[in-house]
């Protein structure tokens, strides 16, 4: 059985459950599933870009140990994410990150 295409979300260690939940909820509200993977420690841009390269939808999200979030597309340079949210940002900003990733997949305006 093959997995459904999904946005790959990579995180290190034990991410804040609120951060993880809000980012995934943002994508799911747009109708795009996420696949969550735990990996070794890396910076948020590396996590997001590697996730985008792995995703069949060419879109990835990274969450670093501090709770920073980056949204990336496989066609972009690693140091140039589509969207980034600083650690400690409010819940709506986290949800927007997930929504942004989903809107990239659906080829919809980001704002």
Coordinates of N, CA and C in Angstrom, one line a residue:
X1 N 0.8 -1.2 0.0 CA 0.0 0.0 0.0 C 0.9 1.2 0.0
X2 N 0.6 2.2 -0.9 CA 1.4 3.4 -0.9 C 0.8 4.5 -0.1
X3 N 1.7 5.3 0.4 CA 1.2 6.5 1.2 C 0.7 7.6 0.4
X4 N -0.3 8.3 0.9 CA -0.8 9.4 0.2 C 0.2 10.5 0.1
X5 N 0.3 11.3 -0.9 CA 1.2 12.4 -1.0 C 0.9 13.4 0.2
X6 N 2.0 13.9 0.8 CA 1.8 14.8 1.9 C 3.0 15.7 2.0
X7 N 2.8 16.8 2.7 CA 3.8 17.8 3.0 C 4.6 17.0 4.1
X8 N 5.9 17.0 3.9 CA 6.8 16.4 4.9 C 7.2 17.5 6.0
X9 N 7.0 17.1 7.2 CA 7.4 18.0 8.3 C 8.5 17.3 9.1
X10 N 9.6 17.9 9.2 CA 10.7 17.4 9.9 C 11.0 18.2 11.2
X11 N 11.2 17.5 12.3 CA 11.6 18.2 13.5 C 12.7 17.4 14.2
X12 N 13.3 18.1 15.2 CA 14.4 17.5 15.9 C 13.9 17.3 17.4
X13 N 14.3 16.2 18.0 CA 13.9 16.0 19.4 C 12.5 16.0 19.6
X14 N 12.1 16.6 20.7 CA 10.7 16.7 21.1 C 10.2 18.1 20.9
X15 N 9.5 18.4 19.8 CA 9.0 19.7 19.6 C 7.9 20.1 20.5
X16 N 7.7 21.3 20.8 CA 6.6 21.8 21.6 C 5.3 21.3 20.9
X17 N 4.5 20.5 21.7 CA 3.3 20.0 21.0 C 2.4 21.0 20.5
X18 N 2.4 22.2 21.0 CA 1.5 23.3 20.5 C 2.0 23.7 19.1
X19 N 3.3 23.9 19.0 CA 3.9 24.3 17.7 C 3.5 23.2 16.6
X20 N 3.8 22.0 16.9 CA 3.5 20.9 16.0 C 2.1 20.8 15.6
X21 N 1.2 20.9 16.6 CA -0.3 20.8 16.4 C -0.7 22.0 15.5
X22 N -0.3 23.2 15.8 CA -0.8 24.4 15.1 C -0.3 24.4 13.6
X23 N 0.9 24.0 13.4 CA 1.5 24.0 12.1 C 0.7 22.9 11.2
X24 N 0.5 21.7 11.8 CA -0.2 20.7 11.1 C -1.6 21.1 10.8
X25 N -2.3 21.7 11.8 CA -3.7 22.1 11.7 C -3.8 23.1 10.6
X26 N -2.9 24.0 10.4 CA -2.9 25.0 9.3 C -3.0 24.3 8.0
X27 N -2.1 23.3 7.8 CA -2.1 22.6 6.5 C -3.4 21.8 6.3
X28 N -3.8 21.1 7.4 CA -5.0 20.3 7.3 C -6.3 21.1 7.0
X29 N -6.3 22.3 7.5 CA -7.5 23.2 7.2 C -7.6 23.5 5.7
X30 N -6.5 23.5 5.0 CA -6.4 23.7 3.6 C -6.6 22.4 2.8
X31 N -6.8 21.2 3.5 CA -7.0 20.0 2.9 C -5.8 19.2 2.5
X32 N -4.6 19.6 3.0 CA -3.4 18.9 2.6 C -2.8 18.2 3.8
X33 N -2.6 16.9 3.8 CA -2.0 16.2 4.9 C -0.5 16.4 5.1
X34 N -0.1 16.2 6.3 CA 1.3 16.3 6.7 C 1.8 14.9 7.1
X35 N 3.1 14.6 6.9 CA 3.8 13.4 7.4 C 4.9 13.9 8.3
X36 N 4.8 13.6 9.6 CA 5.8 14.1 10.5 C 6.9 13.1 10.7
X37 N 8.1 13.6 10.7 CA 9.3 12.8 10.9 C 10.3 13.4 11.9
X38 N 10.8 12.6 12.8 CA 11.8 13.1 13.7 C 13.2 12.7 13.1
X39 N 14.1 13.7 13.1 CA 15.4 13.5 12.5 C 16.5 14.0 13.5
X40 N 17.7 13.8 13.1 CA 18.8 14.4 14.0 C 18.8 15.9 14.0
X41 N 19.5 16.4 14.9 CA 19.6 17.9 15.1 C 20.1 18.6 13.9
X42 N 19.4 19.6 13.5 CA 19.8 20.4 12.3 C 19.1 21.8 12.5
X43 N 19.6 22.8 11.7 CA 18.9 24.1 11.8 C 17.6 24.0 11.0
X44 N 16.8 25.0 11.3 CA 15.4 25.0 10.7 C 15.4 25.0 9.2
X45 N 16.3 25.8 8.6 CA 16.3 25.8 7.1 C 16.8 24.5 6.5
X46 N 17.7 23.8 7.1 CA 18.1 22.5 6.6 C 17.0 21.5 6.8
X47 N 16.3 21.5 7.9 CA 15.2 20.6 8.1 C 14.1 20.8 7.0
X48 N 13.7 22.1 6.8 CA 12.6 22.4 5.9 C 13.0 22.1 4.4
X49 N 14.3 22.4 4.1 CA 14.7 22.1 2.7 C 14.8 20.6 2.4
X50 N 15.3 19.9 3.4 CA 15.4 18.4 3.2 C 14.0 17.8 3.2
X51 N 13.1 18.3 4.0 CA 11.7 17.8 3.9 C 11.1 18.1 2.6
X52 N 11.3 19.3 2.0 CA 10.8 19.6 0.7 C 11.3 18.7 -0.4
X53 N 12.6 18.3 -0.3 CA 13.2 17.4 -1.3 C 12.7 16.0 -1.2
X54 N 12.3 15.6 0.0 CA 11.7 14.3 0.2 C 10.2 14.2 -0.1
X55 N 9.5 15.3 0.0 CA 8.1 15.3 -0.2 C 7.7 15.1 -1.6
X56 N 6.8 14.2 -2.0 CA 6.3 14.1 -3.3 C 5.6 15.3 -3.8
X57 N 5.2 16.2 -2.9 CA 4.6 17.5 -3.2 C 5.6 18.6 -3.3
X58 N 6.8 18.3 -3.1 CA 8.0 19.2 -3.2 C 7.8 20.4 -2.2
X59 N 7.1 20.2 -1.1 CA 6.9 21.2 -0.1 C 7.2 20.6 1.3
X60 N 8.0 21.3 2.1 CA 8.4 20.8 3.4 C 8.4 21.8 4.5
X61 N 8.3 21.4 5.7 CA 8.3 22.2 6.9 C 9.3 21.7 7.8
X62 N 10.1 22.6 8.4 CA 11.0 22.3 9.4 C 10.7 23.0 10.7
X63 N 10.8 22.2 11.9 CA 10.7 22.8 13.2 C 11.9 22.5 14.0
X64 N 12.6 23.5 14.4 CA 13.9 23.3 15.2 C 13.6 23.1 16.7
X65 N 14.6 22.8 17.4 CA 14.4 22.5 18.9 C 13.9 23.7 19.7
X66 N 14.1 24.9 19.2 CA 13.6 26.1 19.9 C 12.2 26.4 19.5
X67 N 11.6 25.8 18.5 CA 10.3 26.1 18.1 C 10.2 27.0 16.9
X68 N 11.3 27.3 16.2 CA 11.3 28.0 15.0 C 10.7 27.2 13.9
X69 N 10.0 27.8 12.9 CA 9.4 27.1 11.8 C 9.8 27.7 10.5
X70 N 10.1 26.8 9.5 CA 10.4 27.3 8.1 C 9.6 26.4 7.2
X71 N 9.1 27.1 6.1 CA 8.4 26.4 5.0 C 9.2 26.6 3.8
X72 N 9.4 25.4 3.1 CA 10.3 25.5 1.9 C 9.7 24.7 0.8
X73 N 10.2 25.1 -0.4 CA 9.9 24.4 -1.7 C 11.2 23.8 -2.2
X74 N 11.1 22.7 -2.8 CA 12.3 22.0 -3.3 C 13.0 22.7 -4.4
X75 N 12.4 23.6 -5.1 CA 13.0 24.3 -6.2 C 13.8 25.6 -5.7
X76 N 13.7 25.9 -4.4 CA 14.4 27.1 -3.9 C 15.7 26.8 -3.3
X77 N 16.6 27.7 -3.2 CA 17.9 27.5 -2.5 C 17.6 27.3 -1.0
X78 N 18.4 26.5 -0.4 CA 18.2 26.1 1.0 C 18.1 27.4 1.9
X79 N 18.8 28.4 1.7 CA 18.8 29.6 2.5 C 17.7 30.6 2.2
X80 N 16.8 30.2 1.3 CA 15.7 31.1 0.9 C 14.3 30.5 1.0
X81 N 13.8 30.3 2.3 CA 12.6 29.7 2.5 C 11.4 30.5 2.0
X82 N 10.3 29.9 1.8 CA 9.1 30.7 1.4 C 8.5 31.5 2.6
X83 N 8.6 30.9 3.8 CA 8.0 31.5 5.0 C 8.8 31.0 6.2
X84 N 9.0 31.9 7.1 CA 9.7 31.5 8.4 C 9.0 32.2 9.6
X85 N 8.9 31.5 10.7 CA 8.3 31.9 11.9 C 9.3 31.8 13.0
X86 N 9.5 32.8 13.8 CA 10.5 32.8 14.9 C 9.9 31.9 16.0
X87 N 10.8 31.3 16.8 CA 10.5 30.6 18.0 C 9.7 31.6 18.9
X88 N 8.7 31.1 19.6 CA 7.9 31.9 20.5 C 6.8 32.7 19.9
X89 N 6.6 32.5 18.6 CA 5.6 33.3 17.9 C 4.2 32.8 18.4
X90 N 3.2 33.6 18.2 CA 1.8 33.2 18.7 C 1.2 32.1 17.8
X91 N 0.2 31.5 18.3 CA -0.4 30.3 17.6 C -0.9 30.7 16.2
X92 N -1.5 31.8 16.0 CA -2.0 32.1 14.6 C -0.8 32.1 13.6
X93 N 0.3 32.6 14.0 CA 1.5 32.6 13.1 C 1.9 31.2 12.8
X94 N 1.9 30.3 13.7 CA 2.2 28.9 13.5 C 1.3 28.3 12.5
X95 N 0.0 28.6 12.7 CA -1.0 28.0 11.8 C -0.9 28.5 10.4
X96 N -0.5 29.8 10.3 CA -0.2 30.4 9.0 C 0.9 29.7 8.3
X97 N 1.9 29.2 9.0 CA 3.0 28.5 8.4 C 2.5 27.2 7.7
X98 N 1.7 26.5 8.4 CA 1.1 25.3 7.8 C 0.2 25.6 6.7
X99 N -0.6 26.6 6.8 CA -1.5 27.0 5.7 C -0.7 27.5 4.5
X100 N 0.4 28.2 4.7 CA 1.3 28.6 3.6 C 1.8 27.4 2.8
X101 N 2.3 26.4 3.6 CA 2.8 25.2 2.9 C 1.7 24.5 2.0
X102 N 0.5 24.4 2.6 CA -0.6 23.8 1.8 C -1.0 24.6 0.6
X103 N -1.0 25.9 0.7 CA -1.3 26.8 -0.4 C -0.3 26.7 -1.5
X104 N 1.0 26.5 -1.2 CA 2.0 26.2 -2.2 C 1.6 25.0 -3.0
X105 N 1.3 23.9 -2.2 CA 0.9 22.7 -2.9 C -0.3 22.9 -3.8
X106 N -1.3 23.6 -3.4 CA -2.5 23.8 -4.1 C -2.4 24.9 -5.2
X107 N -1.2 25.6 -5.2 CA -0.9 26.7 -6.2 C -2.0 27.8 -6.0
X108 N -2.1 28.2 -4.8 CA -3.1 29.3 -4.4 C -2.3 30.5 -3.9
X109 N -2.8 31.7 -4.0 CA -2.1 32.9 -3.4 C -1.8 32.6 -1.9
X110 N -0.6 33.1 -1.5 CA -0.2 32.9 -0.1 C -0.9 33.9 0.9
X111 N -1.4 35.0 0.4 CA -2.0 35.9 1.3 C -3.5 35.9 1.3

